[in-house]
CSV table of C-alpha atoms in Angstrom, one decimal:
chain,number,residue,atom,x,y,z
A,6,MET,CA,15.3,-60.4,-19.0
A,7,LYS,CA,18.0,-59.1,-21.5
A,8,GLY,CA,21.8,-59.5,-20.7
A,9,LEU,CA,21.2,-62.1,-18.0
A,10,LYS,CA,22.6,-65.7,-18.4
A,11,THR,CA,20.4,-68.5,-19.2
A,12,GLU,CA,21.0,-69.9,-15.7
A,13,GLU,CA,19.9,-66.9,-14.1
A,14,LYS,CA,16.7,-66.6,-16.6
A,15,ILE,CA,15.8,-70.1,-15.6
A,16,LYS,CA,15.7,-69.1,-12.0
A,17,LEU,CA,14.0,-66.1,-12.6
A,18,ILE,CA,11.3,-67.8,-14.5
A,19,LEU,CA,11.1,-70.5,-11.7
A,20,GLN,CA,11.2,-67.8,-8.9
A,21,ARG,CA,8.2,-65.7,-10.6
A,22,ARG,CA,5.8,-68.8,-10.5
A,23,GLU,CA,7.6,-70.6,-7.2
A,24,ALA,CA,4.5,-70.5,-5.0
A,25,MET,CA,2.0,-71.8,-8.0
A,26,ILE,CA,4.2,-74.5,-8.9
A,27,LYS,CA,4.9,-75.7,-5.5
A,28,LEU,CA,1.0,-75.6,-4.8
A,29,CYS,CA,0.4,-77.8,-7.7
A,30,LEU,CA,2.9,-80.3,-7.3
A,31,SER,CA,2.2,-80.6,-3.6
A,32,ALA,CA,-1.4,-80.9,-4.4
A,33,CYS,CA,-1.0,-83.6,-7.2
A,34,VAL,CA,-2.0,-87.2,-5.5
A,35,HIS,CA,-0.6,-89.1,-8.6
A,36,CYS,CA,-4.2,-90.7,-8.9
A,37,SER,CA,-3.8,-90.8,-13.1
A,38,LEU,CA,-7.6,-89.7,-13.5
A,39,CYS,CA,-6.6,-87.0,-15.8
A,40,ALA,CA,-5.3,-89.4,-18.5
A,41,GLU,CA,-8.7,-90.0,-20.2
A,42,SER,CA,-9.2,-86.2,-20.5
A,43,CYS,CA,-6.3,-86.1,-23.0
A,44,PHE,CA,-7.0,-86.8,-26.4
A,45,LYS,CA,-3.2,-87.3,-27.3
A,46,PHE,CA,-3.4,-90.2,-24.6
A,47,HIS,CA,-6.6,-91.6,-26.4
A,48,ASN,CA,-4.9,-91.3,-30.0
A,49,HIS,CA,-1.9,-92.9,-28.9
A,50,SER,CA,-3.2,-96.4,-27.9
A,51,LYS,CA,-3.5,-95.0,-24.0
A,52,ASP,CA,0.4,-95.0,-23.9
A,53,PRO,CA,0.6,-93.7,-20.2
A,54,SER,CA,3.5,-91.2,-21.2
A,55,TYR,CA,1.0,-89.4,-22.6
A,56,MET,CA,-1.0,-88.8,-19.6
A,57,PRO,CA,-1.1,-85.3,-18.4
A,58,SER,CA,0.2,-85.7,-15.0
A,59,TYR,CA,2.8,-87.7,-16.4
A,60,LYS,CA,4.0,-85.1,-18.8
A,61,ALA,CA,4.0,-82.5,-16.0
A,62,LEU,CA,5.9,-84.3,-13.4
A,63,HIS,CA,8.5,-85.5,-15.8
A,64,SER,CA,9.2,-81.9,-17.1
A,65,ILE,CA,8.5,-79.0,-14.4
A,66,GLY,CA,8.4,-81.4,-11.6
A,67,LYS,CA,11.9,-82.2,-12.5
A,68,ILE,CA,12.9,-78.9,-13.3
A,69,PHE,CA,11.5,-77.6,-9.9
A,70,ARG,CA,13.0,-80.3,-7.8
A,71,LYS,CA,16.8,-79.9,-9.3
A,72,LYS,CA,16.2,-75.9,-9.6
A,73,GLY,CA,17.1,-76.0,-13.2
A,74,LYS,CA,20.0,-77.7,-13.0
A,75,LEU,CA,19.3,-80.7,-15.4
A,76,LYS,CA,21.7,-82.7,-17.9
A,77,ASP,CA,21.3,-82.1,-21.6
A,78,GLU,CA,20.0,-85.6,-21.9
A,79,GLU,CA,17.4,-84.9,-19.6
A,80,PHE,CA,16.1,-81.8,-21.4
A,81,GLU,CA,16.1,-83.9,-24.7
A,82,GLU,CA,13.8,-86.0,-23.2
A,83,MET,CA,11.8,-83.3,-21.8
A,84,LYS,CA,11.4,-81.5,-25.5
A,85,ASP,CA,9.7,-84.8,-26.8
A,86,LEU,CA,7.3,-84.8,-24.0
A,87,ILE,CA,6.3,-81.0,-23.8
A,88,TRP,CA,6.7,-79.9,-27.3
A,89,ASN,CA,5.4,-83.4,-29.2
A,90,LYS,CA,3.4,-85.2,-26.5
A,91,CYS,CA,1.3,-81.9,-25.5
A,92,VAL,CA,-0.3,-79.3,-27.9
A,93,LEU,CA,-1.4,-77.3,-24.9
A,94,CYS,CA,-4.9,-77.7,-25.9
A,95,MET,CA,-5.9,-76.9,-22.2
A,96,ARG,CA,-8.7,-79.7,-22.0
A,97,CYS,CA,-7.1,-81.7,-19.9
A,98,TYR,CA,-9.0,-81.8,-16.4
A,99,CYS,CA,-7.4,-82.5,-12.9
A,100,PRO,CA,-9.8,-83.9,-10.2
A,101,MET,CA,-7.7,-81.9,-7.6
A,102,GLY,CA,-8.2,-78.7,-9.6
A,103,ILE,CA,-4.4,-78.6,-10.9
A,104,SER,CA,-3.9,-76.3,-13.6
A,105,ILE,CA,-1.6,-78.8,-15.6
A,106,PRO,CA,-1.3,-76.6,-18.8
A,107,LEU,CA,0.2,-73.8,-16.7
A,108,LEU,CA,2.6,-76.3,-15.5
A,109,ILE,CA,3.4,-77.5,-19.0
A,110,ALA,CA,3.9,-73.9,-20.1
A,111,ALA,CA,6.1,-73.2,-17.2
A,112,ALA,CA,8.4,-76.1,-18.3
A,113,ARG,CA,8.1,-74.8,-21.8
A,114,ALA,CA,9.5,-71.4,-20.7
A,115,VAL,CA,12.3,-73.2,-19.0
A,116,CYS,CA,13.3,-75.3,-22.0
A,117,ARG,CA,12.8,-72.6,-24.4
A,118,GLU,CA,15.4,-70.4,-22.4
A,119,LYS,CA,17.9,-73.9,-22.4
A,120,GLY,CA,17.2,-73.8,-26.3
A,121,TYR,CA,15.4,-76.9,-26.5
A,122,TYR,CA,12.1,-75.8,-28.5
A,123,ARG,CA,10.1,-77.2,-31.2
A,124,THR,CA,11.9,-76.9,-34.6
A,125,TYR,CA,9.6,-76.3,-37.6
A,126,ASP,CA,12.3,-76.2,-40.2
A,127,VAL,CA,14.0,-79.2,-39.5
A,128,ILE,CA,12.5,-82.3,-40.8
A,129,SER,CA,12.0,-84.7,-37.8
A,130,LYS,CA,12.7,-88.3,-37.9
A,131,ARG,CA,9.1,-89.1,-37.8
A,132,ILE,CA,8.2,-87.1,-40.8
A,133,GLU,CA,11.1,-88.7,-42.6
A,134,LYS,CA,9.8,-92.2,-41.8
A,135,SER,CA,6.3,-91.6,-42.9
A,136,LYS,CA,7.9,-90.0,-46.3
A,137,LYS,CA,9.5,-93.4,-46.6
A,138,VAL,CA,6.4,-95.1,-46.0
A,139,LEU,CA,4.3,-92.9,-48.5
A,140,THR,CA,6.9,-93.2,-51.3
A,141,LYS,CA,7.3,-96.8,-50.9
B,19,MET,CA,17.1,-86.1,4.4
B,20,LYS,CA,14.1,-86.0,2.3
B,21,PRO,CA,10.8,-84.4,4.1
B,22,TRP,CA,8.6,-87.6,3.5
B,23,ILE,CA,11.2,-89.6,5.6
B,24,CYS,CA,11.5,-87.4,8.3
B,25,ASN,CA,7.6,-87.7,8.5
B,26,CYS,CA,7.4,-91.2,8.6
B,27,ALA,CA,10.3,-91.6,10.9
B,28,VAL,CA,8.4,-89.2,13.4
B,29,PHE,CA,5.5,-91.0,12.9
B,30,ILE,CA,6.6,-94.2,13.7
B,31,PHE,CA,8.4,-92.9,16.7
B,32,ILE,CA,5.1,-91.4,18.1
B,33,ILE,CA,3.2,-94.7,17.5
B,34,ALA,CA,6.3,-96.5,19.2
B,35,VAL,CA,6.5,-94.3,22.0
B,36,THR,CA,2.7,-94.0,23.0
B,37,SER,CA,2.1,-97.7,22.5
B,38,ALA,CA,5.0,-98.1,24.9
B,39,MET,CA,3.8,-95.7,27.3
B,40,ALA,CA,-0.3,-96.4,27.0
B,41,ALA,CA,-1.6,-98.5,30.3
B,42,ASP,CA,-4.9,-99.7,31.3
B,43,THR,CA,-5.0,-97.5,34.2
B,44,VAL,CA,-7.7,-95.0,34.0
B,45,ILE,CA,-8.1,-92.0,36.4
B,46,ILE,CA,-11.9,-92.2,37.2
B,47,HIS,CA,-13.5,-88.5,37.3
B,48,ARG,CA,-14.9,-87.2,40.5
B,49,VAL,CA,-18.5,-86.7,40.9
B,50,ASP,CA,-18.4,-83.1,41.1
B,51,ASP,CA,-16.4,-82.5,37.8
B,52,PHE,CA,-19.6,-82.7,35.6
B,53,ILE,CA,-21.8,-80.6,37.7
B,54,THR,CA,-23.5,-77.6,36.1
B,55,PRO,CA,-25.1,-74.2,37.4
B,56,ALA,CA,-28.4,-76.1,36.1
B,57,ASP,CA,-27.6,-79.1,38.0
B,58,ILE,CA,-27.2,-77.0,41.1
B,59,LYS,CA,-30.3,-75.3,40.2
B,60,SER,CA,-32.3,-78.7,39.9
B,61,GLY,CA,-31.3,-79.4,43.6
B,62,ILE,CA,-27.7,-81.6,43.0
B,63,SER,CA,-25.5,-80.8,45.7
B,64,PRO,CA,-21.7,-81.1,45.4
B,65,ALA,CA,-20.2,-84.3,47.5
B,66,ASP,CA,-19.2,-83.3,50.8
B,67,ARG,CA,-15.8,-84.9,50.9
B,68,ASP,CA,-12.9,-83.7,48.5
B,69,ALA,CA,-10.6,-86.9,48.2
B,70,PRO,CA,-7.9,-87.2,45.4
B,71,ARG,CA,-9.2,-88.9,42.2
B,72,VAL,CA,-8.7,-92.7,41.9
B,73,ALA,CA,-6.4,-94.8,39.6
B,74,MET,CA,-8.4,-97.7,38.7
B,75,SER,CA,-6.8,-100.5,36.5
B,76,HIS,CA,-9.5,-102.0,33.9
B,77,LYS,CA,-7.0,-105.0,33.6
B,78,SER,CA,-6.5,-106.3,37.2
B,79,HIS,CA,-10.2,-106.3,37.3
B,80,GLU,CA,-10.5,-108.1,33.9
B,81,LYS,CA,-7.7,-110.4,35.8
B,82,ALA,CA,-10.3,-110.9,38.8
B,83,GLY,CA,-12.9,-112.3,36.6
B,84,LEU,CA,-15.1,-109.4,36.1
B,85,GLU,CA,-17.4,-108.4,33.2
B,86,CYS,CA,-17.8,-104.9,32.1
B,87,ILE,CA,-21.8,-105.1,32.6
B,88,GLN,CA,-21.2,-105.7,36.3
B,89,CYS,CA,-19.7,-102.3,36.7
B,90,HIS,CA,-21.1,-100.3,33.6
B,91,HIS,CA,-24.6,-100.9,33.4
B,92,LYS,CA,-26.1,-101.4,29.9
B,93,GLU,CA,-29.6,-99.3,30.2
B,94,ASN,CA,-29.5,-96.3,27.9
B,95,ASN,CA,-25.7,-96.9,27.6
B,96,ASP,CA,-25.0,-99.4,24.9
B,97,THR,CA,-21.4,-98.7,24.3
B,98,ARG,CA,-20.8,-98.6,27.9
B,99,ILE,CA,-18.5,-95.8,27.3
B,100,TYR,CA,-20.2,-93.0,29.1
B,101,GLN,CA,-18.4,-91.9,32.2
B,102,CYS,CA,-19.9,-92.7,35.4
B,103,ALA,CA,-19.9,-89.2,37.0
B,104,LYS,CA,-21.3,-87.7,34.0
B,105,CYS,CA,-24.9,-89.1,35.1
B,106,HIS,CA,-24.0,-89.9,39.0
B,107,LYS,CA,-23.1,-86.4,39.9
B,108,GLY,CA,-22.6,-84.7,43.3
B,109,ASN,CA,-23.4,-86.6,46.8
B,110,ALA,CA,-26.0,-89.3,45.4
B,111,GLY,CA,-23.3,-90.2,42.6
B,112,MET,CA,-20.9,-90.5,45.4
B,113,GLU,CA,-22.9,-92.7,47.2
B,114,ILE,CA,-23.3,-94.9,44.2
B,115,MET,CA,-20.1,-95.1,43.3
B,116,HIS,CA,-18.7,-96.0,47.0
B,117,SER,CA,-21.2,-98.6,47.0
B,118,ALA,CA,-20.6,-100.1,43.8
B,119,CYS,CA,-17.1,-100.5,44.6
B,120,ILE,CA,-16.7,-101.1,48.0
B,121,ASP,CA,-19.6,-103.7,48.3
B,122,CYS,CA,-17.9,-105.8,45.7
B,123,HIS,CA,-14.5,-105.2,47.2
B,124,THR,CA,-16.0,-106.6,50.8
B,125,LYS,CA,-17.8,-109.3,49.1
B,126,SER,CA,-15.1,-110.8,47.2
B,127,GLY,CA,-12.7,-110.0,49.9
B,128,SER,CA,-10.3,-108.8,47.5
B,129,GLY,CA,-9.5,-105.1,46.8
B,130,PRO,CA,-9.2,-102.1,49.0
B,131,ALA,CA,-12.4,-101.1,51.4
B,132,ASP,CA,-10.8,-98.1,53.4
B,133,CYS,CA,-10.9,-94.6,52.0
B,134,SER,CA,-6.7,-94.4,51.4
B,135,GLY,CA,-6.7,-97.8,49.5
B,136,CYS,CA,-8.2,-96.2,46.9
B,137,HIS,CA,-8.3,-92.5,47.2
B,138,SER,CA,-4.2,-92.2,47.4
B,139,ARG,CA,-2.7,-89.2,45.8
B,140,LYS,CA,0.3,-91.1,45.3
B,141,ASP,CA,-1.3,-93.7,43.7
B,142,ALA,CA,-3.1,-91.7,41.1
B,143,GLU,CA,-0.3,-89.4,40.6
B,144,LEU,CA,2.3,-91.9,40.2
B,145,LYS,CA,0.9,-94.4,38.1
B,146,GLY,CA,-1.2,-92.6,35.8
B,147,PHE,CA,0.7,-89.6,35.6
B,148,ILE,CA,2.8,-89.7,32.4
B,149,ARG,CA,0.3,-92.3,30.9
B,150,PHE,CA,-2.7,-90.6,31.6
B,151,SER,CA,-1.7,-87.0,31.2
B,152,LEU,CA,-0.9,-88.1,27.7
B,153,PHE,CA,-4.5,-89.4,27.2
B,154,ASP,CA,-6.0,-86.6,28.6
B,155,PHE,CA,-3.7,-84.2,26.4
B,156,VAL,CA,-4.5,-85.5,23.3
B,157,LYS,CA,-8.3,-85.8,24.0
B,158,GLY,CA,-8.5,-82.4,25.3
B,159,PRO,CA,-6.1,-79.6,24.0
B,160,GLY,CA,-4.6,-82.0,21.6
B,161,LEU,CA,-8.1,-81.9,19.9
B,162,TRP,CA,-8.2,-78.0,19.9
B,163,ILE,CA,-4.8,-77.9,18.4
B,164,THR,CA,-5.3,-80.1,15.7
B,165,PHE,CA,-9.1,-78.6,14.5
B,166,LEU,CA,-7.4,-75.2,14.9
B,167,VAL,CA,-4.1,-76.2,12.6
B,168,PHE,CA,-6.7,-77.9,10.4
B,169,ALA,CA,-9.0,-75.0,10.0
B,170,LEU,CA,-6.2,-72.2,9.8
B,171,GLY,CA,-4.2,-74.8,7.1
B,172,CYS,CA,-7.3,-74.9,4.9
B,173,TYR,CA,-8.1,-71.2,5.1
B,174,TYR,CA,-4.3,-70.5,4.1
B,175,ARG,CA,-4.4,-73.1,1.5
B,176,VAL,CA,-7.7,-72.0,0.0
B,177,THR,CA,-6.8,-68.2,0.1
B,178,GLN,CA,-3.7,-69.0,-1.8
B,179,MET,CA,-5.6,-70.9,-4.5
B,180,ILE,CA,-8.2,-68.3,-4.7
B,181,LYS,CA,-5.1,-66.0,-5.3
B,182,PHE,CA,-4.1,-68.0,-8.4
B,183,THR,CA,-7.5,-68.1,-10.1
B,184,TRP,CA,-9.6,-65.4,-11.2
B,185,MET,CA,-13.4,-65.0,-12.3
B,186,MET,CA,-14.2,-65.4,-16.0
B,187,LYS,CA,-15.9,-62.7,-17.5
B,188,HIS,CA,-17.6,-65.1,-20.2
B,189,PRO,CA,-17.9,-68.7,-18.7
B,190,THR,CA,-17.3,-71.2,-21.4
B,191,SER,CA,-20.3,-73.0,-22.3
B,192,HIS,CA,-20.3,-77.0,-22.5
B,193,PHE,CA,-20.0,-78.6,-25.8
B,194,ILE,CA,-22.9,-81.1,-26.0
B,195,SER,CA,-21.7,-83.9,-28.1
B,196,PRO,CA,-24.3,-84.6,-31.2
B,197,ASP,CA,-24.2,-88.3,-30.4
B,198,LEU,CA,-25.4,-87.9,-26.8
B,199,ILE,CA,-28.3,-85.4,-28.0
B,200,ARG,CA,-29.5,-87.9,-30.7
B,201,THR,CA,-29.6,-90.8,-28.3
B,202,SER,CA,-30.8,-89.2,-25.3
B,203,ILE,CA,-34.6,-89.4,-24.6
B,204,PHE,CA,-34.3,-86.7,-22.0
B,205,TYR,CA,-33.2,-84.0,-24.2
B,206,LYS,CA,-35.8,-84.4,-27.0
B,207,ASN,CA,-38.5,-84.1,-24.2
B,208,LYS,CA,-39.9,-80.7,-23.7
B,209,ASN,CA,-40.5,-81.0,-19.9
B,210,PRO,CA,-38.0,-78.9,-17.6
B,211,LEU,CA,-37.7,-81.7,-15.3
B,212,MET,CA,-36.6,-83.9,-18.3
B,213,LYS,CA,-34.1,-81.4,-19.5
B,214,LEU,CA,-32.5,-81.2,-15.9
B,215,LEU,CA,-32.3,-84.8,-15.7
B,216,PHE,CA,-30.6,-84.8,-19.2
B,217,LYS,CA,-28.1,-81.7,-17.7
B,218,ILE,CA,-27.4,-84.4,-14.6
B,219,LYS,CA,-26.8,-87.1,-17.0
B,220,TYR,CA,-24.7,-85.3,-19.1
B,221,SER,CA,-22.3,-83.7,-16.6
B,222,PHE,CA,-22.0,-87.4,-15.1
B,223,ARG,CA,-21.5,-88.7,-18.3
B,224,LYS,CA,-18.3,-86.6,-19.3
B,225,SER,CA,-17.0,-86.5,-15.7
B,226,VAL,CA,-14.8,-89.1,-14.3
B,227,PHE,CA,-17.7,-91.5,-13.8
B,228,GLY,CA,-18.4,-91.3,-17.6
B,229,TRP,CA,-14.6,-92.3,-18.5
B,230,ASN,CA,-13.7,-94.4,-15.8
B,231,PRO,CA,-16.7,-95.8,-13.9
B,232,VAL,CA,-15.0,-98.1,-11.4
B,233,MET,CA,-12.4,-95.6,-10.1
B,234,GLY,CA,-15.2,-92.8,-10.2
B,235,THR,CA,-17.3,-95.2,-7.9
B,236,VAL,CA,-14.7,-96.6,-5.7
B,237,SER,CA,-13.2,-93.4,-5.0
B,238,SER,CA,-16.8,-91.8,-4.8
B,239,ILE,CA,-17.8,-94.5,-1.9
B,240,PHE,CA,-14.3,-94.4,-0.2
B,241,HIS,CA,-14.6,-90.9,0.1
B,242,LEU,CA,-18.1,-90.5,1.3
B,243,LEU,CA,-17.4,-93.2,3.8
B,244,ILE,CA,-14.5,-91.8,5.0
B,245,PHE,CA,-16.3,-88.8,6.3
B,246,THR,CA,-19.4,-90.5,7.5
B,247,ALA,CA,-17.6,-92.9,9.5
B,248,PRO,CA,-15.7,-90.9,11.8
B,249,LEU,CA,-18.2,-88.4,11.8
B,250,THR,CA,-21.3,-90.6,12.8
B,251,LEU,CA,-19.7,-92.7,15.4
B,252,PRO,CA,-21.4,-92.6,18.6
B,253,ALA,CA,-18.1,-92.5,20.5
B,254,HIS,CA,-16.8,-89.6,18.7
B,255,ASN,CA,-19.8,-87.6,19.1
B,256,ILE,CA,-19.4,-87.8,22.7
B,257,LEU,CA,-16.0,-86.7,22.6
B,258,PHE,CA,-17.2,-83.7,20.2
B,259,ASP,CA,-19.7,-83.1,23.1
B,260,GLU,CA,-17.4,-83.1,25.6
B,261,ALA,CA,-14.8,-81.0,23.9
B,262,PHE,CA,-17.0,-78.6,21.7
B,263,ARG,CA,-20.8,-79.1,23.0
B,264,ILE,CA,-21.7,-80.2,19.3
B,265,SER,CA,-22.9,-83.5,18.1
B,266,PHE,CA,-23.9,-85.0,14.9
B,267,ILE,CA,-26.4,-87.7,13.8
B,268,THR,CA,-25.0,-91.1,14.9
B,269,LEU,CA,-25.2,-94.4,13.2
B,270,PRO,CA,-25.0,-97.8,14.8
B,271,GLU,CA,-21.5,-98.8,15.9
B,272,GLY,CA,-21.9,-102.2,14.2
B,273,LEU,CA,-22.5,-100.8,11.0
B,274,ILE,CA,-19.8,-98.2,11.0
B,275,ASP,CA,-17.6,-101.2,11.6
B,276,LYS,CA,-18.5,-102.7,8.4
B,277,PHE,CA,-17.6,-99.1,7.0
B,278,VAL,CA,-14.2,-99.6,8.3
B,279,VAL,CA,-13.8,-102.8,6.8
B,280,VAL,CA,-15.0,-101.2,3.2
B,281,ILE,CA,-12.8,-98.3,3.8
B,282,ILE,CA,-9.5,-100.7,4.4
B,283,GLY,CA,-10.7,-102.6,1.5
B,284,ILE,CA,-10.8,-99.8,-0.8
B,285,MET,CA,-7.3,-98.7,0.4
B,286,ILE,CA,-6.0,-101.8,-0.2
B,287,PHE,CA,-7.4,-101.6,-3.9
B,288,PHE,CA,-5.7,-98.1,-4.2
B,289,LEU,CA,-2.5,-99.7,-3.0
B,290,LEU,CA,-2.7,-102.7,-5.6
B,291,ARG,CA,-3.9,-100.1,-8.5
B,292,ARG,CA,-0.7,-98.2,-7.4
B,293,VAL,CA,1.6,-101.2,-7.8
B,294,PHE,CA,0.4,-103.1,-10.9
B,295,TYR,CA,-1.6,-100.4,-12.9
B,296,PRO,CA,1.4,-99.4,-15.4
B,297,ARG,CA,0.0,-95.8,-15.8
B,298,VAL,CA,-0.1,-95.3,-11.8
B,299,ARG,CA,2.8,-97.1,-11.0
B,300,MET,CA,4.7,-94.8,-13.7
B,301,ILE,CA,4.0,-91.4,-11.5
B,302,SER,CA,3.8,-93.0,-8.1
B,303,THR,CA,6.6,-91.9,-5.5
B,304,LEU,CA,7.3,-93.3,-2.2
B,305,GLY,CA,5.6,-90.4,-0.4
B,306,ASP,CA,2.1,-91.9,-1.9
B,307,PHE,CA,2.8,-95.3,-0.4
B,308,GLY,CA,3.3,-93.3,2.7
B,309,ILE,CA,0.1,-91.0,2.6
B,310,LEU,CA,-1.9,-94.1,2.3
B,311,LEU,CA,-0.2,-95.6,5.1
B,312,MET,CA,-0.8,-92.7,7.3
B,313,VAL,CA,-4.7,-92.6,6.3
B,314,ALA,CA,-5.0,-96.2,6.8
B,315,VAL,CA,-3.5,-96.3,10.5
B,316,PRO,CA,-6.3,-94.8,12.1
B,317,PHE,CA,-8.8,-96.7,10.4
B,318,ILE,CA,-6.8,-100.1,11.3
B,319,THR,CA,-6.5,-98.9,14.8
B,320,ALA,CA,-10.2,-97.9,14.8
B,321,TYR,CA,-11.0,-101.6,14.0
B,322,PHE,CA,-8.5,-103.2,16.5
B,323,ALA,CA,-9.9,-100.8,19.2
B,324,TYR,CA,-13.6,-101.8,18.5
B,325,HIS,CA,-12.7,-105.5,18.2
B,326,GLN,CA,-10.4,-105.5,21.5
B,327,TYR,CA,-7.5,-107.0,19.7
B,328,ALA,CA,-4.2,-106.2,21.4
B,329,ASP,CA,-4.0,-103.9,24.1
B,330,TYR,CA,-7.3,-101.7,24.1
B,331,ARG,CA,-5.7,-98.6,25.4
B,332,SER,CA,-2.7,-98.6,23.6
B,333,VAL,CA,-4.4,-99.2,20.4
B,334,LEU,CA,-7.1,-96.3,21.3
B,335,LEU,CA,-4.2,-93.9,21.9
B,336,ALA,CA,-2.2,-94.6,18.8
B,337,HIS,CA,-5.7,-94.5,17.1
B,338,ILE,CA,-6.2,-90.9,18.7
B,339,ILE,CA,-2.7,-89.9,17.8
B,340,THR,CA,-2.7,-90.5,14.3
B,341,GLY,CA,-5.9,-89.7,13.7
B,342,GLU,CA,-4.9,-86.0,14.9
B,343,ILE,CA,-1.8,-86.2,12.9
B,344,VAL,CA,-3.6,-86.9,9.5
B,345,ILE,CA,-6.2,-84.1,10.5
B,346,MET,CA,-3.3,-81.7,10.9
B,347,ALA,CA,-1.6,-82.9,7.7
B,348,ILE,CA,-4.5,-82.5,5.1
B,349,PRO,CA,-3.9,-78.9,4.4
B,350,PHE,CA,-0.4,-79.3,3.9
B,351,SER,CA,-0.1,-82.6,2.3
B,352,ARG,CA,-1.6,-84.1,-0.7
B,353,LEU,CA,-4.6,-84.6,1.5
B,354,GLY,CA,-4.8,-81.1,0.5
B,355,HIS,CA,-7.5,-82.0,-2.1
B,356,MET,CA,-10.2,-82.0,0.6
B,357,PRO,CA,-10.4,-78.1,0.7
B,358,PHE,CA,-9.8,-77.9,-3.0
B,359,PHE,CA,-12.3,-80.4,-3.8
B,360,LEU,CA,-15.5,-77.8,-4.2
B,361,PHE,CA,-13.2,-75.8,-6.3
B,362,ALA,CA,-11.9,-78.7,-8.5
B,363,ARG,CA,-15.7,-80.1,-9.1
B,364,PHE,CA,-17.9,-77.0,-9.0
B,365,PHE,CA,-16.0,-73.4,-9.6
B,366,MET,CA,-13.4,-74.4,-11.9
B,367,SER,CA,-14.3,-74.0,-15.6
B,368,SER,CA,-13.6,-77.0,-17.5
B,369,GLU,CA,-15.6,-79.2,-20.0
B,370,TYR,CA,-15.2,-82.4,-17.6
B,371,THR,CA,-16.2,-80.4,-14.4
B,372,LEU,CA,-19.9,-81.6,-12.6
B,373,GLY,CA,-20.7,-78.0,-11.9
B,374,VAL,CA,-20.6,-75.0,-14.6
B,375,GLY,CA,-17.5,-73.1,-13.2
B,376,ASN,CA,-16.7,-69.7,-13.8
B,377,ARG,CA,-13.1,-69.6,-12.3
B,378,ARG,CA,-10.1,-70.0,-14.3
B,379,TRP,CA,-6.7,-70.7,-13.2
């Protein structure tokens, strides 16, 4: 992997898991039954954007369809989706047997190559907000 | 062009073509067509004469005011769809068929009464050739192709899936919520049967039925009916018997008609859910609606055919062709959850499955 350009790395990542991702994406019937198995979904007053299938389809689904050629804004949106809205606890259950964590892990791998990953040392806006609330 | 647009276009084109080509003319089977070696042993002799097949129009007979029961008798033939030649075989069958047609023709003074009037090769070949050969094709080789594609496709998909999963050395044990243990009368009981009941109750409660009872029940009923209705319909079993020499238990047609109404009703529920329920709408694509329509068409045409709304034969042809397309599409589209169902419910390791599950992605 070393010495390759970002684009090529992404292509390699996608190629290696192509059959798997293809099978998973083609098997998804968009039934939304996975929603209740996600604890993040429950904790955020059942916000549909926390649904496992939504997270998978709008990250790896998008990347796979456009073969990794996405705009920076789209990656920025995806970053929130797969790093903050999912913790990869592997507890989500798909009635069709799709492994959603694997899809999100693949999306994370692509995003990491692109330079979008969780930044621990930078105080996020959310923490700043909560600090303000606490100090009031 | 996107693949689903292509699929939909082909699908609509086929329906249009078949409904345009279908006619009410049937080619009557020869009385010798169904004779088996066992029949010859039991003394049935093949017909002496070998005339061309007869092309018979149902519509022209209906216009003349005839009712079904005047030709298709009702005893042991409730659905009146058995072919005459299946029972009335050989020489005796020829006599029965001839007397049924010619007597009526001479009595009413309309319709041909001489041999060539009905047994005209030209008539049978020209009138019904394109139309009937298509019908014959979808009923015969079409069915074989359909099931072959379906079986091979499922085999391919399941092997593909197995390749991506592996057996677990230490299956994860299910975590049982302490609340559930405290409240369950089954669990406290020492009786092994009660323990088993607890296990069943527990696995149901943590599955789809527990967290989304409405959707769980509706979709279970839907999937159960979508299998029982076509497999237990008497007319389908006659076709199975003709093509593969197998048949299943049959249920009365009136009941299956009600099943079909329920299936169509649930499909409308799925459609409304997809349109108005935000969490489903967010991930819906046009392909989802396409698949829903694709599965709905065979059932809608089945309903139309049973109640004889619109032109019966074209509806029936559309029904057979769309049904075959759907069966062939199962392994290659989203309907692929049919072969994956067992894996997802019982073999995959997850805390929400019904079975224990010892495979992992």
